[in-house]
PDB file of C-alpha atoms in Angstrom:
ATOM      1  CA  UNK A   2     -56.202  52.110  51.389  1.00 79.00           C
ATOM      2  CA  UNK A   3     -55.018  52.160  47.982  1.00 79.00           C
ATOM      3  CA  UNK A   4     -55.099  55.554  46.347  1.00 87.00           C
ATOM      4  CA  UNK A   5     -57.483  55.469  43.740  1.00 92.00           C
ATOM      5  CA  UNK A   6     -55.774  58.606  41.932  1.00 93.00           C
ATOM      6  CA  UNK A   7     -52.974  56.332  41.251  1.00 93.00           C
ATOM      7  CA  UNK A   8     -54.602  54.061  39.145  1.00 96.00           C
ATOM      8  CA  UNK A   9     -56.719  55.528  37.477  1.00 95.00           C
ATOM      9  CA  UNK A  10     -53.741  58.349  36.733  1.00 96.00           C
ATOM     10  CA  UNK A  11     -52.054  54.772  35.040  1.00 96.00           C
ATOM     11  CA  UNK A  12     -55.283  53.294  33.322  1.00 97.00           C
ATOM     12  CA  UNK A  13     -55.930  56.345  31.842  1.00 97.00           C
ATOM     13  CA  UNK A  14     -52.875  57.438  30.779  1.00 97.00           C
ATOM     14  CA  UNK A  15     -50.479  54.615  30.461  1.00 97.00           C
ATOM     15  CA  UNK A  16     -51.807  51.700  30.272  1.00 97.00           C
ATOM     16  CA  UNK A  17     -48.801  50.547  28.999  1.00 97.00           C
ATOM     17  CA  UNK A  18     -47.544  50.620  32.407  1.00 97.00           C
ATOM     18  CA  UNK A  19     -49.404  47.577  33.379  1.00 98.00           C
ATOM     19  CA  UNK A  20     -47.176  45.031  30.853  1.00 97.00           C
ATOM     20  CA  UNK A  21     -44.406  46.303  31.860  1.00 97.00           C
ATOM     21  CA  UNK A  22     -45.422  46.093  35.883  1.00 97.00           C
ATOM     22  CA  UNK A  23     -45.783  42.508  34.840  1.00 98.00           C
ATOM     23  CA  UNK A  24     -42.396  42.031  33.118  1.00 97.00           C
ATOM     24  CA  UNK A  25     -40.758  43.812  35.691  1.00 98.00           C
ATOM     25  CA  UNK A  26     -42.214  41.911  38.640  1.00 98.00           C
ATOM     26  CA  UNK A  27     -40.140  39.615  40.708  1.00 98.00           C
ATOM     27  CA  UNK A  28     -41.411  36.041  40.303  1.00 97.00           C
ATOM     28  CA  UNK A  29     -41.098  33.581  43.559  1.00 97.00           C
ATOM     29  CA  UNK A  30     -38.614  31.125  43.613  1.00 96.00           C
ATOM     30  CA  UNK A  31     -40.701  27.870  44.065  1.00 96.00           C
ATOM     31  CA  UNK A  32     -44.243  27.472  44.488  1.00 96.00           C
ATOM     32  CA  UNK A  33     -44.267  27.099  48.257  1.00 96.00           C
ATOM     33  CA  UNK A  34     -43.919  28.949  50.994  1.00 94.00           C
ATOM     34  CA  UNK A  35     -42.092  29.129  53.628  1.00 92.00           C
ATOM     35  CA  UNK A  36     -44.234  26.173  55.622  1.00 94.00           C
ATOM     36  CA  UNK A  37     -44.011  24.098  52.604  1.00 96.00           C
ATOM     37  CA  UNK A  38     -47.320  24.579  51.257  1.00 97.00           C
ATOM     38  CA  UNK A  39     -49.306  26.949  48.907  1.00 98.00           C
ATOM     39  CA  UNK A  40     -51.382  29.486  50.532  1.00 98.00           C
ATOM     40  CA  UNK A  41     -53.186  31.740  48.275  1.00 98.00           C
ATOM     41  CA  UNK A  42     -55.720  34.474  48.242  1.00 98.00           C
ATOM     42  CA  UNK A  43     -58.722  34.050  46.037  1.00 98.00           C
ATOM     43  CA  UNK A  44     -60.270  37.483  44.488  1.00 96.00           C
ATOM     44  CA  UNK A  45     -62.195  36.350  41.155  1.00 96.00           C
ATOM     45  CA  UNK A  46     -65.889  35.960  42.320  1.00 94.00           C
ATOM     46  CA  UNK A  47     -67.031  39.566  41.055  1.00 95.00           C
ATOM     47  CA  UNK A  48     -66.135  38.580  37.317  1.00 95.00           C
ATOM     48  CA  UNK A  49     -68.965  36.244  37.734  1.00 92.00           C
ATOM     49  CA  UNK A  50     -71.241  38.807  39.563  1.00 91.00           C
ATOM     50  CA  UNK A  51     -70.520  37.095  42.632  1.00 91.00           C
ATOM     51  CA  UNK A  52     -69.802  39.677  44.907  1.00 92.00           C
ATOM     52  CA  UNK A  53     -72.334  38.207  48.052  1.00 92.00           C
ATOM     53  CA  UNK A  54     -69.710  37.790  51.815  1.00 91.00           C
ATOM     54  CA  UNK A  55     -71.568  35.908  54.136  1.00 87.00           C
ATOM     55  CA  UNK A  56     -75.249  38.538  54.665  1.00 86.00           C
ATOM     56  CA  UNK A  57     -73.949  41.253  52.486  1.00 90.00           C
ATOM     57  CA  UNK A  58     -75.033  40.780  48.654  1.00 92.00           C
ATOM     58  CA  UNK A  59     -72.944  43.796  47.725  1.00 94.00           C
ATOM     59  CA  UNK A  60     -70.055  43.212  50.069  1.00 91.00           C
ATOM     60  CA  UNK A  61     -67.354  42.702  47.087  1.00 94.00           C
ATOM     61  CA  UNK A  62     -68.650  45.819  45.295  1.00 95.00           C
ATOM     62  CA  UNK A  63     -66.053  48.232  46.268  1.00 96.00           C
ATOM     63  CA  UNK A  64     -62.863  47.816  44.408  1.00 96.00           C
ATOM     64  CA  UNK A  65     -60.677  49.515  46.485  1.00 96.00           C
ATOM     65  CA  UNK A  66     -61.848  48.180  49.898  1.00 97.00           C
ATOM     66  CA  UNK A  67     -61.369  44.648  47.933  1.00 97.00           C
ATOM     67  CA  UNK A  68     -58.095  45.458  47.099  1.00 97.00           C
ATOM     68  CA  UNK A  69     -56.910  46.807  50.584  1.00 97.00           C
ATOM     69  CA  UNK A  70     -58.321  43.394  52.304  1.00 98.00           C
ATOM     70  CA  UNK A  71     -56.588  41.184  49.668  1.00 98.00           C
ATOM     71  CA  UNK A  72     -52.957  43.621  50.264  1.00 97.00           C
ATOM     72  CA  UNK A  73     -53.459  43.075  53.675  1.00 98.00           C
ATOM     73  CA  UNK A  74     -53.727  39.228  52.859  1.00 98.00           C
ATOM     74  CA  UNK A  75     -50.715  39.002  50.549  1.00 98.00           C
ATOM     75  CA  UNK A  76     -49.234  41.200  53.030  1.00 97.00           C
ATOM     76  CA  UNK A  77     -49.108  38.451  56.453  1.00 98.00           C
ATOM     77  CA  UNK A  78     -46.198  35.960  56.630  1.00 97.00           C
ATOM     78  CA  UNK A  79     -46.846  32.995  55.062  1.00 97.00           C
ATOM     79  CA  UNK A  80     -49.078  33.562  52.387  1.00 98.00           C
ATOM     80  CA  UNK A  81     -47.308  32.909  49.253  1.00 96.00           C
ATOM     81  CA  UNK A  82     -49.879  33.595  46.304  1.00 98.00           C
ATOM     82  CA  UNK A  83     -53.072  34.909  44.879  1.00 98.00           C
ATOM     83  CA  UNK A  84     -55.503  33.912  42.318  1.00 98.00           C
ATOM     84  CA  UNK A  85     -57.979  36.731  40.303  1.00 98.00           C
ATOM     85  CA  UNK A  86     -59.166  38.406  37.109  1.00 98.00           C
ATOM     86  CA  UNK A  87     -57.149  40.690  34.810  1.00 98.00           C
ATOM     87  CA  UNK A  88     -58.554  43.600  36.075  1.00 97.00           C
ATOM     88  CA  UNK A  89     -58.101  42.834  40.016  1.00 98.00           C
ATOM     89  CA  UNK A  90     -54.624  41.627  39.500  1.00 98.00           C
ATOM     90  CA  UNK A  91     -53.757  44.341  37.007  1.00 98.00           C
ATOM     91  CA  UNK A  92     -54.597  46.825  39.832  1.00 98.00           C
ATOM     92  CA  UNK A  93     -52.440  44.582  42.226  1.00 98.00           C
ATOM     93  CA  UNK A  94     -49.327  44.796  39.574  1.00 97.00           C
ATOM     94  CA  UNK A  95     -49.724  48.647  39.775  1.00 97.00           C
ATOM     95  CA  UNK A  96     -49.732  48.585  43.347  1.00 96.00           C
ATOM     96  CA  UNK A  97     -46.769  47.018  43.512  1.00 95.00           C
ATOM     97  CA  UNK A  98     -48.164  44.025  45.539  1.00 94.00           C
ATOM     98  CA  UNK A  99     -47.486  41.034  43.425  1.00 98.00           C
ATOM     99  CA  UNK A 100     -43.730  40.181  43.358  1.00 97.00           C
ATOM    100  CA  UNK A 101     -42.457  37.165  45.358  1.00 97.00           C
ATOM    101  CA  UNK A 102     -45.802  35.743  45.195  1.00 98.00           C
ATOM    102  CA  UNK A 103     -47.465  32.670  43.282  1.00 98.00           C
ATOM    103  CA  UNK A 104     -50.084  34.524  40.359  1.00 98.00           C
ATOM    104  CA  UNK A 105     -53.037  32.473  39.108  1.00 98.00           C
ATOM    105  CA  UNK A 106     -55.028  33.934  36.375  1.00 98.00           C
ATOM    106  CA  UNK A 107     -58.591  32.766  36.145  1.00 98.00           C
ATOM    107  CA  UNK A 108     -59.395  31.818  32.719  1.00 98.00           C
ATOM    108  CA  UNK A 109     -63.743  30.894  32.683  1.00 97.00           C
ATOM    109  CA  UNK A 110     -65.640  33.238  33.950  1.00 94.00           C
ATOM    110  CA  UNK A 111     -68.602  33.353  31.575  1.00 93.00           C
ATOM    111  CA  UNK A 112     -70.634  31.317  33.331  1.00 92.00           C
ATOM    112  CA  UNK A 113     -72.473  34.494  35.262  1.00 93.00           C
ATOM    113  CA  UNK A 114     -73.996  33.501  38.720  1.00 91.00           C
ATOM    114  CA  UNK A 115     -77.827  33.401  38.933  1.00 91.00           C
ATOM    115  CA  UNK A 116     -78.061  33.289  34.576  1.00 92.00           C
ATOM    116  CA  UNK A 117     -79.734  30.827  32.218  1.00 91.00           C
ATOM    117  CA  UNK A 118     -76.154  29.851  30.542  1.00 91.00           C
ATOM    118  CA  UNK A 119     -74.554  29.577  34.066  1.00 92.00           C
ATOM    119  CA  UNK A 120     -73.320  26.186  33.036  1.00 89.00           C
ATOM    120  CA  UNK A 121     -71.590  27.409  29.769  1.00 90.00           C
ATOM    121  CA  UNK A 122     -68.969  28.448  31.377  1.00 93.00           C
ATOM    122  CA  UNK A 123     -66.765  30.285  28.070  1.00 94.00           C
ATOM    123  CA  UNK A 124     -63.222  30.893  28.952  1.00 97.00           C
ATOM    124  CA  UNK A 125     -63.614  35.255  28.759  1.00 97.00           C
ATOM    125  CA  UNK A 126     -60.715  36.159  30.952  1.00 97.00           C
ATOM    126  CA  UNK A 127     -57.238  34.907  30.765  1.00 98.00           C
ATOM    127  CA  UNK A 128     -55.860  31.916  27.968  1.00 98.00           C
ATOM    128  CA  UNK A 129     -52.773  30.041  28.408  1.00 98.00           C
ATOM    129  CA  UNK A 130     -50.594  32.841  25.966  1.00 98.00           C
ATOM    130  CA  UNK A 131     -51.231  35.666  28.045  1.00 98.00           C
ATOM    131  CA  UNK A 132     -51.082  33.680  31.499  1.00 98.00           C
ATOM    132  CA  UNK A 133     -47.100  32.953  30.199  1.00 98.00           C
ATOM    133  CA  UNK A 134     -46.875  36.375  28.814  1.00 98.00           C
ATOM    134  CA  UNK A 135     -47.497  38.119  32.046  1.00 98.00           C
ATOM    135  CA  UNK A 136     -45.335  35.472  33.769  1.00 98.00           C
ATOM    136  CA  UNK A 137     -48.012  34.270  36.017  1.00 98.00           C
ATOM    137  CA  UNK A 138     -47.606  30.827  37.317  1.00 98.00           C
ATOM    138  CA  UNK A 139     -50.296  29.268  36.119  1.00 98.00           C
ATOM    139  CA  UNK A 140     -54.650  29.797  35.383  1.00 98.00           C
ATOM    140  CA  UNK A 141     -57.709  28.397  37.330  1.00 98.00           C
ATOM    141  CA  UNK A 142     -60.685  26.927  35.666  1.00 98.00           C
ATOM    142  CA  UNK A 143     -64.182  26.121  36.969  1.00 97.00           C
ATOM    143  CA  UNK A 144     -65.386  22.513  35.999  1.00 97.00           C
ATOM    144  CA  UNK A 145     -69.317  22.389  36.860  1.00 97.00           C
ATOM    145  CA  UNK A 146     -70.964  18.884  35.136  1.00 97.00           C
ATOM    146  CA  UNK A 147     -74.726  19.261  35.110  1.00 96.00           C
ATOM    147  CA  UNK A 148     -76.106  15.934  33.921  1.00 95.00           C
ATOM    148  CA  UNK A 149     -79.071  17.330  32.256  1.00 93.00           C
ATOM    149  CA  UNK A 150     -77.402  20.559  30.506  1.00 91.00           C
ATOM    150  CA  UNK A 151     -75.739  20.120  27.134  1.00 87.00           C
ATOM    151  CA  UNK A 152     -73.835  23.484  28.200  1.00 81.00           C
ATOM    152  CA  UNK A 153     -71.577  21.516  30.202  1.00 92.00           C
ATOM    153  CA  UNK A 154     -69.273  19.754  27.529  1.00 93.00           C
ATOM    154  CA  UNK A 155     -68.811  23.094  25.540  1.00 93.00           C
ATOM    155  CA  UNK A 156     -66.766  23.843  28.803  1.00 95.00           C
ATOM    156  CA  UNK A 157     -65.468  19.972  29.760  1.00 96.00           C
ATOM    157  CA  UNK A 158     -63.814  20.805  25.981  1.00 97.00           C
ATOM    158  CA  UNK A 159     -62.797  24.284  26.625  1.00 97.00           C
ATOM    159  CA  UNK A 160     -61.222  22.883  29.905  1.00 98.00           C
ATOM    160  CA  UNK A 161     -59.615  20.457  28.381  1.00 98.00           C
ATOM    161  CA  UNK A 162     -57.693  22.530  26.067  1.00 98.00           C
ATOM    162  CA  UNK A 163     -56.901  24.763  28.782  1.00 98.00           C
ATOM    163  CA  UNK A 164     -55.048  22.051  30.197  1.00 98.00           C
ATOM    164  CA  UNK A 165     -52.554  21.318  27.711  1.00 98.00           C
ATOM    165  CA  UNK A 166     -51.715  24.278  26.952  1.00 98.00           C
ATOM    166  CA  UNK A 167     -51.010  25.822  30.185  1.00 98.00           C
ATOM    167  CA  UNK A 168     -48.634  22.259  30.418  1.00 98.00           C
ATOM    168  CA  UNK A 169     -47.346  23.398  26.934  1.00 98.00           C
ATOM    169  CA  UNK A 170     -45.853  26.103  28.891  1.00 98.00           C
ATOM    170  CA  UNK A 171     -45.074  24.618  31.631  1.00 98.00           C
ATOM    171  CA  UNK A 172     -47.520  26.541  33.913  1.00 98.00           C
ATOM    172  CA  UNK A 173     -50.026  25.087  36.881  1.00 98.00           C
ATOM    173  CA  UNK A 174     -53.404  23.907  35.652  1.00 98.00           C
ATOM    174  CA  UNK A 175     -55.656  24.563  38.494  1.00 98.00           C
ATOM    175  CA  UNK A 176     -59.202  22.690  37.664  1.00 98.00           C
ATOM    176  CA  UNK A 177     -62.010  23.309  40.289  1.00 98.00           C
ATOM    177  CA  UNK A 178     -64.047  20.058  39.671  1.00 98.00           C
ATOM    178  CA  UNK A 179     -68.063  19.669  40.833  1.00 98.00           C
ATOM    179  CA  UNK A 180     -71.146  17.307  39.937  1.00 98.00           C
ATOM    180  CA  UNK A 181     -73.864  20.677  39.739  1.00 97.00           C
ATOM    181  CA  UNK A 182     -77.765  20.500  39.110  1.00 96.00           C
ATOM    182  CA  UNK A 183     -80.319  22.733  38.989  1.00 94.00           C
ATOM    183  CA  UNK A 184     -82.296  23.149  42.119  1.00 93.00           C
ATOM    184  CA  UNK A 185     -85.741  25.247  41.754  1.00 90.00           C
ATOM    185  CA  UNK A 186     -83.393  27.637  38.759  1.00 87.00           C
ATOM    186  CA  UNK A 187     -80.305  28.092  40.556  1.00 91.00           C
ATOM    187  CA  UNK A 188     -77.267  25.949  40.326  1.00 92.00           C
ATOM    188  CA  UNK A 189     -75.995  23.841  43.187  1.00 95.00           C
ATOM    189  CA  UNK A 190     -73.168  21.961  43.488  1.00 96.00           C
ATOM    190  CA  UNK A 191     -73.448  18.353  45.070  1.00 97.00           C
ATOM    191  CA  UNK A 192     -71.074  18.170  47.947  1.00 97.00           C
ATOM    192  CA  UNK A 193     -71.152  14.355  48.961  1.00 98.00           C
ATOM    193  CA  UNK A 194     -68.270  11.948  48.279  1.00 98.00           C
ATOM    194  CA  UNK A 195     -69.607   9.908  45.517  1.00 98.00           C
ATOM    195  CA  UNK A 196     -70.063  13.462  43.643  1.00 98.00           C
ATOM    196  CA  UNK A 197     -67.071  15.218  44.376  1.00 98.00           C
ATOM    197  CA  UNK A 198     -65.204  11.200  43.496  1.00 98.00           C
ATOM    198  CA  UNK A 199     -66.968  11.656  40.166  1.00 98.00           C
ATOM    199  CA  UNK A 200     -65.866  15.077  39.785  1.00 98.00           C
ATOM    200  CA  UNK A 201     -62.343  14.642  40.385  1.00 98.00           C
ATOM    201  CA  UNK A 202     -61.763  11.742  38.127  1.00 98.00           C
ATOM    202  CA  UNK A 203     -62.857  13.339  35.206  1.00 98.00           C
ATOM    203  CA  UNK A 204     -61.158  17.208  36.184  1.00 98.00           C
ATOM    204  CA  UNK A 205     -57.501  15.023  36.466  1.00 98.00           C
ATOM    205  CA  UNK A 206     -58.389  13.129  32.839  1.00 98.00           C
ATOM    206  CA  UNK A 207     -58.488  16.399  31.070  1.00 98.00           C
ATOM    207  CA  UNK A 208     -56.103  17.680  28.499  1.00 98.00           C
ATOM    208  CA  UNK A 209     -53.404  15.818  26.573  1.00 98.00           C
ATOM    209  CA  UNK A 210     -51.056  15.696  29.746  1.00 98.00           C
ATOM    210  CA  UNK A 211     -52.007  15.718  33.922  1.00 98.00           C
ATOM    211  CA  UNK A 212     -48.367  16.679  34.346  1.00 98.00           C
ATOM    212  CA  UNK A 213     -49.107  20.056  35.697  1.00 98.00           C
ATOM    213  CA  UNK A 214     -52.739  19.614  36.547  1.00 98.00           C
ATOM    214  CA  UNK A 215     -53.863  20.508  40.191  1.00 98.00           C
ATOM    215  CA  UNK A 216     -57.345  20.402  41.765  1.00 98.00           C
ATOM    216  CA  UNK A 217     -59.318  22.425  43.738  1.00 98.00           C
ATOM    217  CA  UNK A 218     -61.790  21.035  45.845  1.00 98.00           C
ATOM    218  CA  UNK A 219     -64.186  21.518  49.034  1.00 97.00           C
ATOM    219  CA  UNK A 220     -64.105  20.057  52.003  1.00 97.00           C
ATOM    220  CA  UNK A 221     -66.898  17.393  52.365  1.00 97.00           C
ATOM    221  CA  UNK A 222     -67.631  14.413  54.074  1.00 95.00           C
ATOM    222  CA  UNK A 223     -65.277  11.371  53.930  1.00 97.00           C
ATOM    223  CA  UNK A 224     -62.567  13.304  52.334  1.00 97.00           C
ATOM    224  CA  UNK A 225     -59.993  10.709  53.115  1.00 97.00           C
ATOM    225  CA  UNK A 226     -61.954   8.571  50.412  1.00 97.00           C
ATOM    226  CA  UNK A 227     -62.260  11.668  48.104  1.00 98.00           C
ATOM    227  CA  UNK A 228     -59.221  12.317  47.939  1.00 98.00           C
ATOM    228  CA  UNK A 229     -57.814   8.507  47.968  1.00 98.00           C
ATOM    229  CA  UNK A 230     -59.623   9.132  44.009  1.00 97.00           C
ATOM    230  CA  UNK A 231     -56.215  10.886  42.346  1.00 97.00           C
ATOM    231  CA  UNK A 232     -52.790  11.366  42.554  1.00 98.00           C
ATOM    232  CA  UNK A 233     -52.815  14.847  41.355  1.00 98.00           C
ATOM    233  CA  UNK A 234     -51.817  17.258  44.316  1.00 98.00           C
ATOM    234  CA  UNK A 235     -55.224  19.481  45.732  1.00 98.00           C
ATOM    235  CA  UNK A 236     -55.644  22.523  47.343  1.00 98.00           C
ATOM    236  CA  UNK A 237     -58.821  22.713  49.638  1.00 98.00           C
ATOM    237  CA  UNK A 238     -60.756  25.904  48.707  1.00 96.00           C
ATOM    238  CA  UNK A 239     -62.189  28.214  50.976  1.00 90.00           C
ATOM    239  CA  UNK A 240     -66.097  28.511  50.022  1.00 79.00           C
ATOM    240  CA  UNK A 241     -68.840  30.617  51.208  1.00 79.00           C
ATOM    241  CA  UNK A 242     -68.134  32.603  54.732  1.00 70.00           C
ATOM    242  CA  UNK A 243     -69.060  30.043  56.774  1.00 70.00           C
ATOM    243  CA  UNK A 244     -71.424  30.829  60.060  1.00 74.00           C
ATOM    244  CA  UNK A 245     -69.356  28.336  61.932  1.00 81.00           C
ATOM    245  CA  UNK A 246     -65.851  29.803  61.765  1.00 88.00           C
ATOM    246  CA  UNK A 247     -64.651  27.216  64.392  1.00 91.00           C
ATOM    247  CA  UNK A 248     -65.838  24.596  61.988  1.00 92.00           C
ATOM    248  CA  UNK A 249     -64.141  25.561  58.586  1.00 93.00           C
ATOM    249  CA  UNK A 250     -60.776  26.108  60.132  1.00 95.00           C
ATOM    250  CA  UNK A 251     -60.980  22.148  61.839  1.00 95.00           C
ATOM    251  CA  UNK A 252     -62.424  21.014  58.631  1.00 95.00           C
ATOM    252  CA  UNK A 253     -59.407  22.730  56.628  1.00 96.00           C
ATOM    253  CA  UNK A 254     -56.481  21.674  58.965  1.00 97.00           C
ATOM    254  CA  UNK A 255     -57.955  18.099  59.066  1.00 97.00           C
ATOM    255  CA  UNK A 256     -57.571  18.045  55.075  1.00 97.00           C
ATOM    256  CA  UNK A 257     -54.602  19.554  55.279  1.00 97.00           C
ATOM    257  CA  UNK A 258     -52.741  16.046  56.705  1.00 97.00           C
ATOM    258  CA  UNK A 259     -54.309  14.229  54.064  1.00 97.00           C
ATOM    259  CA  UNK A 260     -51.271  13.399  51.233  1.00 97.00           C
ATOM    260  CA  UNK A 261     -52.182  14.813  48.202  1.00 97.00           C
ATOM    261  CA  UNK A 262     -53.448  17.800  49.773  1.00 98.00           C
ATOM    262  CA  UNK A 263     -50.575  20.655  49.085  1.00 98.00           C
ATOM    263  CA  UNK A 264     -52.598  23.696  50.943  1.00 98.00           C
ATOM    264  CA  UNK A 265     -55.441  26.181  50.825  1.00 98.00           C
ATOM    265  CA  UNK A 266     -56.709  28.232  48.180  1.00 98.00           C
ATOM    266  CA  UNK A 267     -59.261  30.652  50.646  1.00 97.00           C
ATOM    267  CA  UNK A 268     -61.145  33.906  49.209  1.00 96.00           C
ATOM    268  CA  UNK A 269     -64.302  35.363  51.050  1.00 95.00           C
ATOM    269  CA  UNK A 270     -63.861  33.676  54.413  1.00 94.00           C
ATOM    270  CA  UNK A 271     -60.602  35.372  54.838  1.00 96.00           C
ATOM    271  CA  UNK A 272     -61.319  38.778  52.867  1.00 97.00           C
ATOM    272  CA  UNK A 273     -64.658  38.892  54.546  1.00 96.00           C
ATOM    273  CA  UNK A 274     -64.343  37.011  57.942  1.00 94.00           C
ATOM    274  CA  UNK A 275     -67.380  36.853  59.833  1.00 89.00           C
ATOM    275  CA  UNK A 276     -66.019  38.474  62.807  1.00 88.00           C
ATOM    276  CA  UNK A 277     -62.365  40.367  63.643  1.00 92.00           C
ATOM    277  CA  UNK A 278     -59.721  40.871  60.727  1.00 96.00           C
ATOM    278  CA  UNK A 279     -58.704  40.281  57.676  1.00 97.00           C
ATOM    279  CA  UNK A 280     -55.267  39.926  59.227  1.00 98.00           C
ATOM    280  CA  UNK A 281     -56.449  37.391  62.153  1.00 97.00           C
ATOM    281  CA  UNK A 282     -58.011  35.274  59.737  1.00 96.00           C
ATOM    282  CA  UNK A 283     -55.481  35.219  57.997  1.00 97.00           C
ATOM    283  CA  UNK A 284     -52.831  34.271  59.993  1.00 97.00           C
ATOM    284  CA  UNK A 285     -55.390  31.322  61.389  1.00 96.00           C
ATOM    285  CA  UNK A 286     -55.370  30.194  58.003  1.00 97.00           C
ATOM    286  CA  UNK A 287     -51.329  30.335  57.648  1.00 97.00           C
ATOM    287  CA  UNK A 288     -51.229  28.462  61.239  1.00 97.00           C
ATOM    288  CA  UNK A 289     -52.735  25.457  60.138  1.00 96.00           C
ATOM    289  CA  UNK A 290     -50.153  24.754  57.243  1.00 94.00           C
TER     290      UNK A 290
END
């Protein structure tokens, strides 16, 4: 476990030392691993309140037990990156456990789970000037078009802005693109083909440049015609801990062989598995790349 004395010993008293953590840490060499893919933790749900794994509703809610499953993560062969909030990768820089590996900041996380203005999703994390003055490799944004809520193009704008200027730095745009509505108050995202299709198209017109624009999509249904919609490279995200391990692993390796698709971006179902270890599922994941 990470000793809790140690940060706080640094957050109180030097906070300084987290800059110069970042300055000091040793950026990877490429953006792939050593299978040729990306393979990278995700750890930026509680910024949205979303700290549910699987039955637990709380099960995210203890920062240092989050942090020791996502070091364990970074920690097995073959995964090359990680993507989370100042504060949870701030806590990874002062444990030492970021160098060699891909860092993506997420930018919009305003957009609380379960909240009226869940579809304005403001950019209240990172921007593109302090995801290239950390020396991160690039920041994640969270694209959710509701049809019926003006919110949405307040953040199709924001998003859009994003994008060029993470590109004006020459850092990965990472858009996660869905069609959403709202279902009895609570947002759901439609997971069929024509939606995701829909979704896509618009994510990879964004900005003033797709040159360093990436998506990050689901696995759904007739994903060889999803994903015949771009030419941007994808990385298949993880989702909710699925019931049917056994299910989610075939769907992700199946993706995996489509073209565009460059690897796995996986949070809860790894962190969390529904049964054995962090480490197993892990190294399941890694397998299929």
């Amino acid at each position: 476990m990470p000793d809790l004395s140690d940060l706080l010993e640094a957050r109180t008293r030097r906070p300084d030392a987290i800059a110069a953590a970042a300055a000091a840490r040793k950026r990877p060499g490429s953006l792939f691993g050593p299978h040729g893919k990306l393979m990278i933790i995700a750890a930026d749900h509680p910024a949205r309140g979303a700290l549910r794994a699987g039955a637990d509703p709380l099960a995210m809610a203890n920062r240092v037990e989050l942090l020791d499953r996502i070091r364990t993560a970074l920690a097995r062969p073959g995964v090359n990156g990680v993507l989370g909030t100042p504060d949870i990768l701030e806590d990874l820089l002062l444990l030492g456990g970021l160098d060699d590996k891909v860092v993506i900041g997420s930018m919009n996380r305003g957009g609380l789970a379960g909240t009226s203005f869940e579809m304005d999703d403001r950019f209240t994390a990172y921007d593109a000037g302090s995801i290239a003055a950390a020396g991160y490799e690039g920041g994640k944004m969270l694209l959710r078009i509701d049809p019926d809520d003006p919110g949405t193009v307040a953040t199709l704008q924001a998003c859009g802005t994003a994008v060029a200027e993470l590109a004006g730095r020459r850092r990965m745009a990472m858009v996660e693109p869905f069609i959403s509505h709202r279902v009895d108050g609570r947002v759901r995202n439609d997971l069929t083909a024509e939606a995701m299709i829909r979704a896509m198209t618009v994510a990879a017109g964004l900005g003033t440049t797709s040159a360093y624009t990436w998506l990050k999509v689901p696995v759904v249904d007739d994903m060889d015609r999803v994903m015949a919609a771009t030419t941007l490279p994808a990385l298949i995200l993880g989702g909710e801990v699925a019931h049917d391990a056994e299910a989610a692993y075939a769907n992700w390796g199946k993706a995996l062989r489509l073209p565009t698709v460059q690897g796995l971006v996986i949070g809860r179902s790894l962190l969390y598995p529904a049964s054995g270890t962090v480490a197993d599922a892990v190294d399941r994941a890694v397998g299929l790349l």
